[in-house]
């Protein structure tokens, strides 16, 4: 688990990335910025910084910050209680992000799973997203992503987020549920 | 109807507002940028410039540009074919936007309906949105909005957009349907 100081440092750093992308947050949004280490205790390597703008019973929008080479680990959004599962679009705003989805493994991929965790990564078809580029994922599609050397800011437009229902390939990972309005 | 030149000029101008907000578009997005004069033929006064990032059967995200004092006229998103109607969140990215919704009319409002069109505006409770501020509208809520003196860039996060189903207070206005993926 992250210490308060680690969390505050990560928030401060994330706001610098958002500032550079000229994304303005309210003080409350900065305070509530989520720093996710996915329970693996190595935020620099596996983690994500998240601003949730809105998350209702129907749709959701977030800003995601990734530090240089930081990885959001492989997961999928399964059907839940009659809902077909989360459909999401990632749109790169700043930096570069490498998104991996099912399909032909890309030769010489730009990113690699965090060393030692390779067993928990199974999809290797690379989608490179530079600023202004986006990709839409159907529900229940396994995916993971990693920022390039300058980090990345990524907007996420989706149906309702129910993070507690996400299924991670790495069985050590448990996401805590989020509040849906 | 807008001439090709008027449309191209409006697109060029809208991209300048997006550039200043550091929002990057692909060349295809610039080419397909929608310039809506709502059939009233006075774009400077009543109009909206729109980039649709994604619009599926479940959710939608757009960037809206308003020129200085430009007004998106009063309308609502009714239930359609079993769908409860479009729910939408407006988040100001740059400039200032004045959003009007049902409720106690705000004394000394910052914006006024376009002169001569007052009869087609019925809600006057003012929500002022500066960069980083946002507001979520329930389906079927009448609303209109106008930019301040510097124009505005506004992100819209919503359920599916079916513009052809929107109901405008001004009976002269007919929106053309958009493609839902």
Short mmCIF file of C-alpha atoms in Angstrom, two decimals:
data_model
loop_
_atom_site.label_atom_id
_atom_site.label_comp_id
_atom_site.label_asym_id
_atom_site.label_seq_id
_atom_site.Cartn_x
_atom_site.Cartn_y
_atom_site.Cartn_z
CA UNK A 1 0.00 0.00 0.00
CA UNK A 2 1.18 3.51 -0.82
CA UNK A 3 2.15 5.81 2.01
CA UNK A 4 0.45 9.18 2.22
CA UNK A 5 3.70 10.81 1.14
CA UNK A 6 4.10 8.54 -1.89
CA UNK A 7 0.51 9.26 -2.86
CA UNK A 8 0.94 13.02 -2.49
CA UNK A 9 4.15 12.98 -4.52
CA UNK A 10 2.43 11.01 -7.28
CA UNK A 11 -0.50 13.45 -7.30
CA UNK A 12 1.85 16.41 -7.55
CA UNK A 13 3.72 14.77 -10.39
CA UNK A 14 0.51 13.82 -12.22
CA UNK A 15 -0.75 17.41 -12.06
CA UNK A 16 2.44 18.54 -13.76
CA UNK A 17 1.69 16.23 -16.70
CA UNK A 18 -1.91 17.52 -16.84
CA UNK A 19 -0.73 21.14 -16.63
CA UNK A 20 1.57 20.60 -19.59
CA UNK A 21 -1.38 19.20 -21.55
CA UNK A 22 -3.28 22.35 -20.45
CA UNK A 23 -5.91 20.26 -18.66
CA UNK A 24 -7.39 22.29 -15.81
CA UNK A 25 -8.62 20.54 -12.65
CA UNK A 26 -10.55 21.88 -9.69
CA UNK A 27 -8.83 21.73 -6.27
CA UNK A 28 -11.28 18.93 -5.30
CA UNK A 29 -10.28 16.92 -8.37
CA UNK A 30 -6.61 17.27 -7.47
CA UNK A 31 -7.34 16.17 -3.91
CA UNK A 32 -9.34 13.15 -5.09
CA UNK A 33 -6.92 12.17 -7.84
CA UNK A 34 -6.61 8.37 -7.65
CA UNK A 35 -3.14 6.89 -7.47
CA UNK A 36 -3.44 3.18 -8.31
CA UNK A 37 -0.52 0.87 -7.65
CA UNK A 38 -2.78 -2.17 -8.21
CA UNK A 39 -1.53 -3.58 -4.92
CA UNK A 40 1.84 -4.49 -6.41
CA UNK A 41 3.71 -1.84 -4.42
CA UNK A 42 5.87 -0.59 -7.29
CA UNK A 43 4.05 2.46 -8.62
CA UNK A 44 6.84 3.55 -10.99
CA UNK A 45 6.55 0.27 -12.82
CA UNK A 46 2.89 -0.72 -12.52
CA UNK A 47 0.46 2.05 -11.82
CA UNK A 48 -1.90 4.68 -13.08
CA UNK A 49 -3.00 8.15 -11.98
CA UNK A 50 -6.69 8.82 -12.59
CA UNK A 51 -9.05 11.79 -12.55
CA UNK A 52 -12.70 10.73 -12.74
CA UNK A 53 -14.74 13.55 -14.28
CA UNK A 54 -18.06 11.75 -14.28
CA UNK A 55 -19.26 8.19 -13.69
CA UNK A 56 -23.02 7.66 -13.81
CA UNK A 57 -25.16 4.57 -14.36
CA UNK A 58 -24.74 5.18 -18.11
CA UNK A 59 -21.42 6.77 -18.98
CA UNK A 60 -18.03 7.80 -17.67
CA UNK A 61 -15.13 10.08 -18.55
CA UNK A 62 -11.67 10.13 -17.02
CA UNK A 63 -8.23 11.54 -17.54
CA UNK A 64 -5.39 9.02 -17.14
CA UNK A 65 -1.79 9.96 -16.45
CA UNK A 66 1.09 7.55 -16.95
CA UNK A 67 4.60 8.34 -15.82
CA UNK A 68 7.44 7.38 -18.20
CA UNK A 69 7.22 3.65 -18.98
CA UNK A 70 4.53 3.17 -16.33
CA UNK A 71 2.23 0.23 -17.11
CA UNK A 72 -1.48 -0.29 -16.55
CA UNK A 73 -1.56 -4.07 -16.17
CA UNK A 74 -3.57 -6.45 -18.36
CA UNK A 75 -7.27 -6.63 -17.56
CA UNK A 76 -10.74 -6.82 -19.07
CA UNK A 77 -14.18 -5.45 -18.27
CA UNK A 78 -16.64 -8.37 -18.17
CA UNK A 79 -20.45 -8.28 -18.36
CA UNK A 80 -21.94 -7.39 -14.96
CA UNK A 81 -25.56 -7.82 -13.87
CA UNK A 82 -27.05 -7.70 -17.36
CA UNK A 83 -24.72 -4.89 -18.49
CA UNK A 84 -22.59 -6.08 -21.45
CA UNK A 85 -19.42 -4.73 -19.82
CA UNK A 86 -17.49 -1.52 -20.16
CA UNK A 87 -16.82 -0.21 -23.66
CA UNK A 88 -14.01 2.32 -23.69
CA UNK A 89 -12.18 4.69 -25.98
CA UNK A 90 -8.65 5.82 -25.20
CA UNK A 91 -7.60 9.12 -26.77
CA UNK A 92 -4.00 10.21 -26.36
CA UNK A 93 -3.64 13.87 -25.37
CA UNK A 94 0.08 14.14 -24.69
CA UNK A 95 3.11 11.86 -24.87
CA UNK A 96 2.79 8.42 -26.44
CA UNK A 97 0.98 5.36 -25.17
CA UNK A 98 1.36 1.79 -26.38
CA UNK A 99 -1.86 -0.20 -26.09
CA UNK A 100 -1.87 -3.99 -26.40
CA UNK A 101 -4.91 -5.95 -27.52
CA UNK A 102 -5.66 -9.46 -28.88
CA UNK A 103 -4.36 -10.13 -32.40
CA UNK A 104 -1.14 -10.92 -34.18
CA UNK A 105 1.74 -10.14 -31.79
CA UNK A 106 3.59 -7.10 -33.10
CA UNK A 107 7.25 -7.84 -33.94
CA UNK A 108 9.67 -5.66 -31.98
CA UNK A 109 7.03 -4.06 -29.75
CA UNK A 110 7.81 -0.64 -28.31
CA UNK A 111 6.86 -1.70 -24.78
CA UNK A 112 7.36 -4.83 -22.73
CA UNK A 113 5.57 -6.18 -19.68
CA UNK A 114 7.29 -5.25 -16.40
CA UNK A 115 10.23 -7.62 -15.86
CA UNK A 116 9.24 -10.60 -13.76
CA UNK A 117 5.53 -10.16 -14.48
CA UNK A 118 5.57 -11.57 -18.04
CA UNK A 119 3.39 -14.53 -17.07
CA UNK A 120 0.49 -12.18 -16.45
CA UNK A 121 0.53 -10.61 -19.93
CA UNK A 122 -1.10 -12.52 -22.81
CA UNK A 123 -1.97 -10.00 -25.58
CA UNK A 124 0.71 -8.37 -27.70
CA UNK A 125 -0.88 -6.69 -30.70
CA UNK A 126 0.40 -3.12 -30.46
CA UNK A 127 -1.62 0.05 -31.07
CA UNK A 128 0.56 3.15 -30.87
CA UNK A 129 -1.35 6.26 -29.87
CA UNK A 130 0.15 9.70 -30.30
CA UNK A 131 -1.67 12.94 -29.42
CA UNK A 132 -4.99 13.09 -31.29
CA UNK A 133 -5.09 9.35 -31.94
CA UNK A 134 -7.61 7.06 -30.28
CA UNK A 135 -8.80 3.47 -30.10
CA UNK A 136 -12.11 1.94 -28.99
CA UNK A 137 -12.19 -1.34 -27.08
CA UNK A 138 -15.21 -3.63 -27.08
CA UNK A 139 -16.31 -4.95 -23.67
CA UNK A 140 -14.42 -7.90 -22.21
CA UNK A 141 -11.34 -7.36 -24.44
CA UNK A 142 -8.09 -8.06 -22.58
CA UNK A 143 -5.75 -5.07 -22.81
CA UNK A 144 -2.82 -3.35 -21.16
CA UNK A 145 -0.93 -0.18 -21.89
CA UNK A 146 2.34 1.54 -21.18
CA UNK A 147 3.58 5.10 -21.67
CA UNK A 148 6.63 6.00 -23.70
CA UNK A 149 9.72 7.75 -22.34
CA UNK A 150 7.92 11.07 -21.76
CA UNK A 151 4.89 9.65 -19.99
CA UNK A 152 1.40 10.19 -21.33
CA UNK A 153 -1.96 11.82 -20.72
CA UNK A 154 -4.90 9.81 -22.06
CA UNK A 155 -8.60 10.70 -22.05
CA UNK A 156 -10.94 7.78 -21.49
CA UNK A 157 -14.55 7.94 -22.72
CA UNK A 158 -16.63 4.94 -21.72
CA UNK A 159 -19.77 3.38 -20.40
CA UNK A 160 -20.03 3.06 -16.61
CA UNK A 161 -16.82 2.19 -14.75
CA UNK A 162 -17.14 -0.58 -12.20
CA UNK A 163 -13.47 -1.00 -11.36
CA UNK A 164 -14.23 -3.58 -8.67
CA UNK A 165 -15.56 -5.90 -11.40
CA UNK A 166 -12.47 -5.69 -13.61
CA UNK A 167 -10.67 -8.97 -14.14
CA UNK A 168 -6.87 -8.73 -14.08
CA UNK A 169 -4.71 -11.43 -15.60
CA UNK A 170 -2.37 -11.15 -12.60
CA UNK A 171 -4.20 -12.87 -9.73
CA UNK A 172 -2.35 -10.72 -7.17
CA UNK A 173 -4.25 -7.65 -8.36
CA UNK A 174 -7.51 -6.59 -6.75
CA UNK A 175 -9.03 -3.26 -7.65
CA UNK A 176 -11.22 -1.61 -5.08
CA UNK A 177 -14.71 -0.66 -6.23
CA UNK A 178 -15.45 2.93 -7.20
CA UNK A 179 -18.55 4.90 -6.44
CA UNK A 180 -21.03 5.12 -9.31
CA UNK A 181 -23.37 8.11 -8.96
CA UNK B 1 -27.23 27.04 -45.56
CA UNK B 2 -23.53 27.79 -45.14
CA UNK B 3 -21.39 28.19 -48.21
CA UNK B 4 -18.31 26.04 -48.55
CA UNK B 5 -16.16 29.08 -47.88
CA UNK B 6 -18.08 30.04 -44.74
CA UNK B 7 -17.75 26.46 -43.51
CA UNK B 8 -14.02 26.35 -44.24
CA UNK B 9 -13.46 29.66 -42.50
CA UNK B 10 -15.37 28.46 -39.44
CA UNK B 11 -13.36 25.23 -39.36
CA UNK B 12 -10.10 27.16 -39.57
CA UNK B 13 -11.21 29.45 -36.77
CA UNK B 14 -12.40 26.56 -34.58
CA UNK B 15 -9.05 24.80 -34.94
CA UNK B 16 -7.36 27.94 -33.62
CA UNK B 17 -9.46 27.74 -30.44
CA UNK B 18 -8.65 24.03 -30.10
CA UNK B 19 -4.95 24.68 -30.70
CA UNK B 20 -4.89 27.25 -27.94
CA UNK B 21 -6.50 24.69 -25.61
CA UNK B 22 -3.76 22.30 -26.78
CA UNK B 23 -6.31 19.83 -28.13
CA UNK B 24 -4.79 17.85 -30.98
CA UNK B 25 -6.95 16.63 -33.87
CA UNK B 26 -6.16 14.30 -36.75
CA UNK B 27 -6.39 15.73 -40.29
CA UNK B 28 -9.57 13.65 -40.79
CA UNK B 29 -11.13 15.15 -37.68
CA UNK B 30 -10.39 18.66 -38.93
CA UNK B 31 -11.89 17.81 -42.32
CA UNK B 32 -15.04 16.36 -40.72
CA UNK B 33 -15.43 19.11 -38.13
CA UNK B 34 -19.15 19.94 -38.06
CA UNK B 35 -20.17 23.56 -38.42
CA UNK B 36 -23.78 23.86 -37.27
CA UNK B 37 -25.74 27.02 -38.00
CA UNK B 38 -28.98 25.26 -37.00
CA UNK B 39 -30.52 26.42 -40.25
CA UNK B 40 -30.82 30.00 -39.02
CA UNK B 41 -28.15 31.32 -41.37
CA UNK B 42 -26.37 33.50 -38.83
CA UNK B 43 -23.47 31.39 -37.58
CA UNK B 44 -21.81 34.16 -35.58
CA UNK B 45 -24.92 34.49 -33.47
CA UNK B 46 -26.41 31.00 -33.35
CA UNK B 47 -24.03 28.15 -34.04
CA UNK B 48 -21.65 25.53 -32.78
CA UNK B 49 -18.48 23.88 -34.06
CA UNK B 50 -18.25 20.19 -33.18
CA UNK B 51 -15.65 17.43 -33.23
CA UNK B 52 -17.17 14.00 -32.61
CA UNK B 53 -14.52 11.71 -31.13
CA UNK B 54 -16.73 8.68 -30.68
CA UNK B 55 -20.46 7.97 -30.87
CA UNK B 56 -21.48 4.35 -30.37
CA UNK B 57 -24.76 2.72 -29.38
CA UNK B 58 -23.77 3.34 -25.75
CA UNK B 59 -21.66 6.47 -25.30
CA UNK B 60 -20.33 9.55 -27.00
CA UNK B 61 -17.60 12.16 -26.57
CA UNK B 62 -17.22 15.44 -28.41
CA UNK B 63 -15.33 18.69 -28.34
CA UNK B 64 -17.46 21.80 -28.78
CA UNK B 65 -16.11 25.17 -29.88
CA UNK B 66 -18.06 28.40 -29.44
CA UNK B 67 -16.91 31.66 -30.95
CA UNK B 68 -17.27 34.80 -28.78
CA UNK B 69 -20.92 35.16 -27.67
CA UNK B 70 -21.98 32.37 -30.03
CA UNK B 71 -25.13 30.58 -28.81
CA UNK B 72 -26.18 26.94 -28.98
CA UNK B 73 -29.97 27.37 -29.05
CA UNK B 74 -32.37 25.90 -26.50
CA UNK B 75 -33.13 22.21 -26.94
CA UNK B 76 -33.63 18.93 -25.09
CA UNK B 77 -32.82 15.27 -25.68
CA UNK B 78 -36.04 13.26 -25.33
CA UNK B 79 -36.44 9.51 -24.80
CA UNK B 80 -36.06 7.62 -28.10
CA UNK B 81 -37.07 4.02 -28.81
CA UNK B 82 -36.83 2.83 -25.22
CA UNK B 83 -33.66 4.81 -24.54
CA UNK B 84 -34.28 7.31 -21.71
CA UNK B 85 -32.67 10.13 -23.72
CA UNK B 86 -29.21 11.60 -23.83
CA UNK B 87 -27.49 12.36 -20.53
CA UNK B 88 -24.62 14.78 -20.97
CA UNK B 89 -21.83 16.44 -19.05
CA UNK B 90 -20.32 19.70 -20.24
CA UNK B 91 -16.78 20.41 -19.04
CA UNK B 92 -15.25 23.76 -19.85
CA UNK B 93 -11.68 23.52 -21.17
CA UNK B 94 -10.98 27.11 -22.20
CA UNK B 95 -12.81 30.42 -22.11
CA UNK B 96 -16.10 30.72 -20.25
CA UNK B 97 -19.48 29.25 -21.10
CA UNK B 98 -22.85 30.24 -19.64
CA UNK B 99 -25.26 27.32 -19.48
CA UNK B 100 -28.98 27.88 -18.87
CA UNK B 101 -31.22 25.24 -17.32
CA UNK B 102 -34.64 25.12 -15.62
CA UNK B 103 -34.82 26.78 -12.21
CA UNK B 104 -35.01 30.20 -10.67
CA UNK B 105 -34.05 32.73 -13.36
CA UNK B 106 -30.68 34.24 -12.48
CA UNK B 107 -30.84 38.00 -11.92
CA UNK B 108 -28.56 39.95 -14.26
CA UNK B 109 -27.53 36.94 -16.36
CA UNK B 110 -24.19 37.10 -18.15
CA UNK B 111 -25.70 36.05 -21.47
CA UNK B 112 -28.93 36.81 -23.29
CA UNK B 113 -30.76 34.99 -26.07
CA UNK B 114 -29.92 36.30 -29.53
CA UNK B 115 -31.92 39.48 -30.16
CA UNK B 116 -35.18 38.78 -31.91
CA UNK B 117 -35.18 35.10 -30.88
CA UNK B 118 -36.24 35.61 -27.25
CA UNK B 119 -39.54 33.80 -27.76
CA UNK B 120 -37.64 30.55 -28.31
CA UNK B 121 -35.77 30.65 -24.99
CA UNK B 122 -37.61 29.54 -21.83
CA UNK B 123 -35.00 28.57 -19.20
CA UNK B 124 -32.83 31.16 -17.48
CA UNK B 125 -31.11 29.58 -14.48
CA UNK B 126 -27.44 30.32 -15.13
CA UNK B 127 -24.54 27.94 -14.59
CA UNK B 128 -21.20 29.63 -15.25
CA UNK B 129 -18.47 27.22 -16.31
CA UNK B 130 -14.84 28.25 -16.29
CA UNK B 131 -11.97 25.92 -17.26
CA UNK B 132 -12.09 22.79 -15.10
CA UNK B 133 -15.74 23.26 -14.16
CA UNK B 134 -18.49 20.96 -15.39
CA UNK B 135 -22.21 20.28 -15.16
CA UNK B 136 -24.26 17.15 -15.84
CA UNK B 137 -27.69 17.37 -17.46
CA UNK B 138 -30.35 14.71 -17.01
CA UNK B 139 -32.12 13.54 -20.18
CA UNK B 140 -34.90 15.71 -21.56
CA UNK B 141 -33.76 18.85 -19.68
CA UNK B 142 -34.19 22.01 -21.76
CA UNK B 143 -30.90 23.91 -22.00
CA UNK B 144 -28.98 26.45 -24.04
CA UNK B 145 -25.51 27.91 -23.75
CA UNK B 146 -23.45 30.84 -24.90
CA UNK B 147 -19.72 31.59 -24.80
CA UNK B 148 -18.23 34.63 -23.12
CA UNK B 149 -16.23 37.31 -24.90
CA UNK B 150 -13.25 35.04 -25.58
CA UNK B 151 -15.23 32.10 -26.95
CA UNK B 152 -15.01 28.67 -25.34
CA UNK B 153 -13.92 25.10 -25.77
CA UNK B 154 -16.16 22.59 -24.01
CA UNK B 155 -15.79 18.80 -23.75
CA UNK B 156 -19.03 16.87 -23.86
CA UNK B 157 -19.24 13.38 -22.32
CA UNK B 158 -22.57 11.65 -22.87
CA UNK B 159 -24.65 8.68 -23.78
CA UNK B 160 -25.36 8.16 -27.49
CA UNK B 161 -25.95 11.31 -29.56
CA UNK B 162 -28.98 11.19 -31.84
CA UNK B 163 -28.99 14.81 -32.98
CA UNK B 164 -31.89 14.19 -35.36
CA UNK B 165 -34.10 13.43 -32.34
CA UNK B 166 -33.26 16.62 -30.44
CA UNK B 167 -36.21 18.92 -29.82
CA UNK B 168 -35.48 22.61 -30.26
CA UNK B 169 -37.70 25.26 -28.73
CA UNK B 170 -37.39 27.28 -31.93
CA UNK B 171 -39.60 25.49 -34.49
CA UNK B 172 -37.48 26.82 -37.36
CA UNK B 173 -34.58 24.61 -36.25
CA UNK B 174 -34.13 21.12 -37.64
CA UNK B 175 -30.97 19.22 -36.85
CA UNK B 176 -29.83 16.61 -39.32
CA UNK B 177 -29.28 13.13 -37.92
CA UNK B 178 -25.75 11.98 -37.18
CA UNK B 179 -24.29 8.59 -37.81
CA UNK B 180 -24.17 6.32 -34.78
CA UNK B 181 -21.55 3.58 -35.16
#
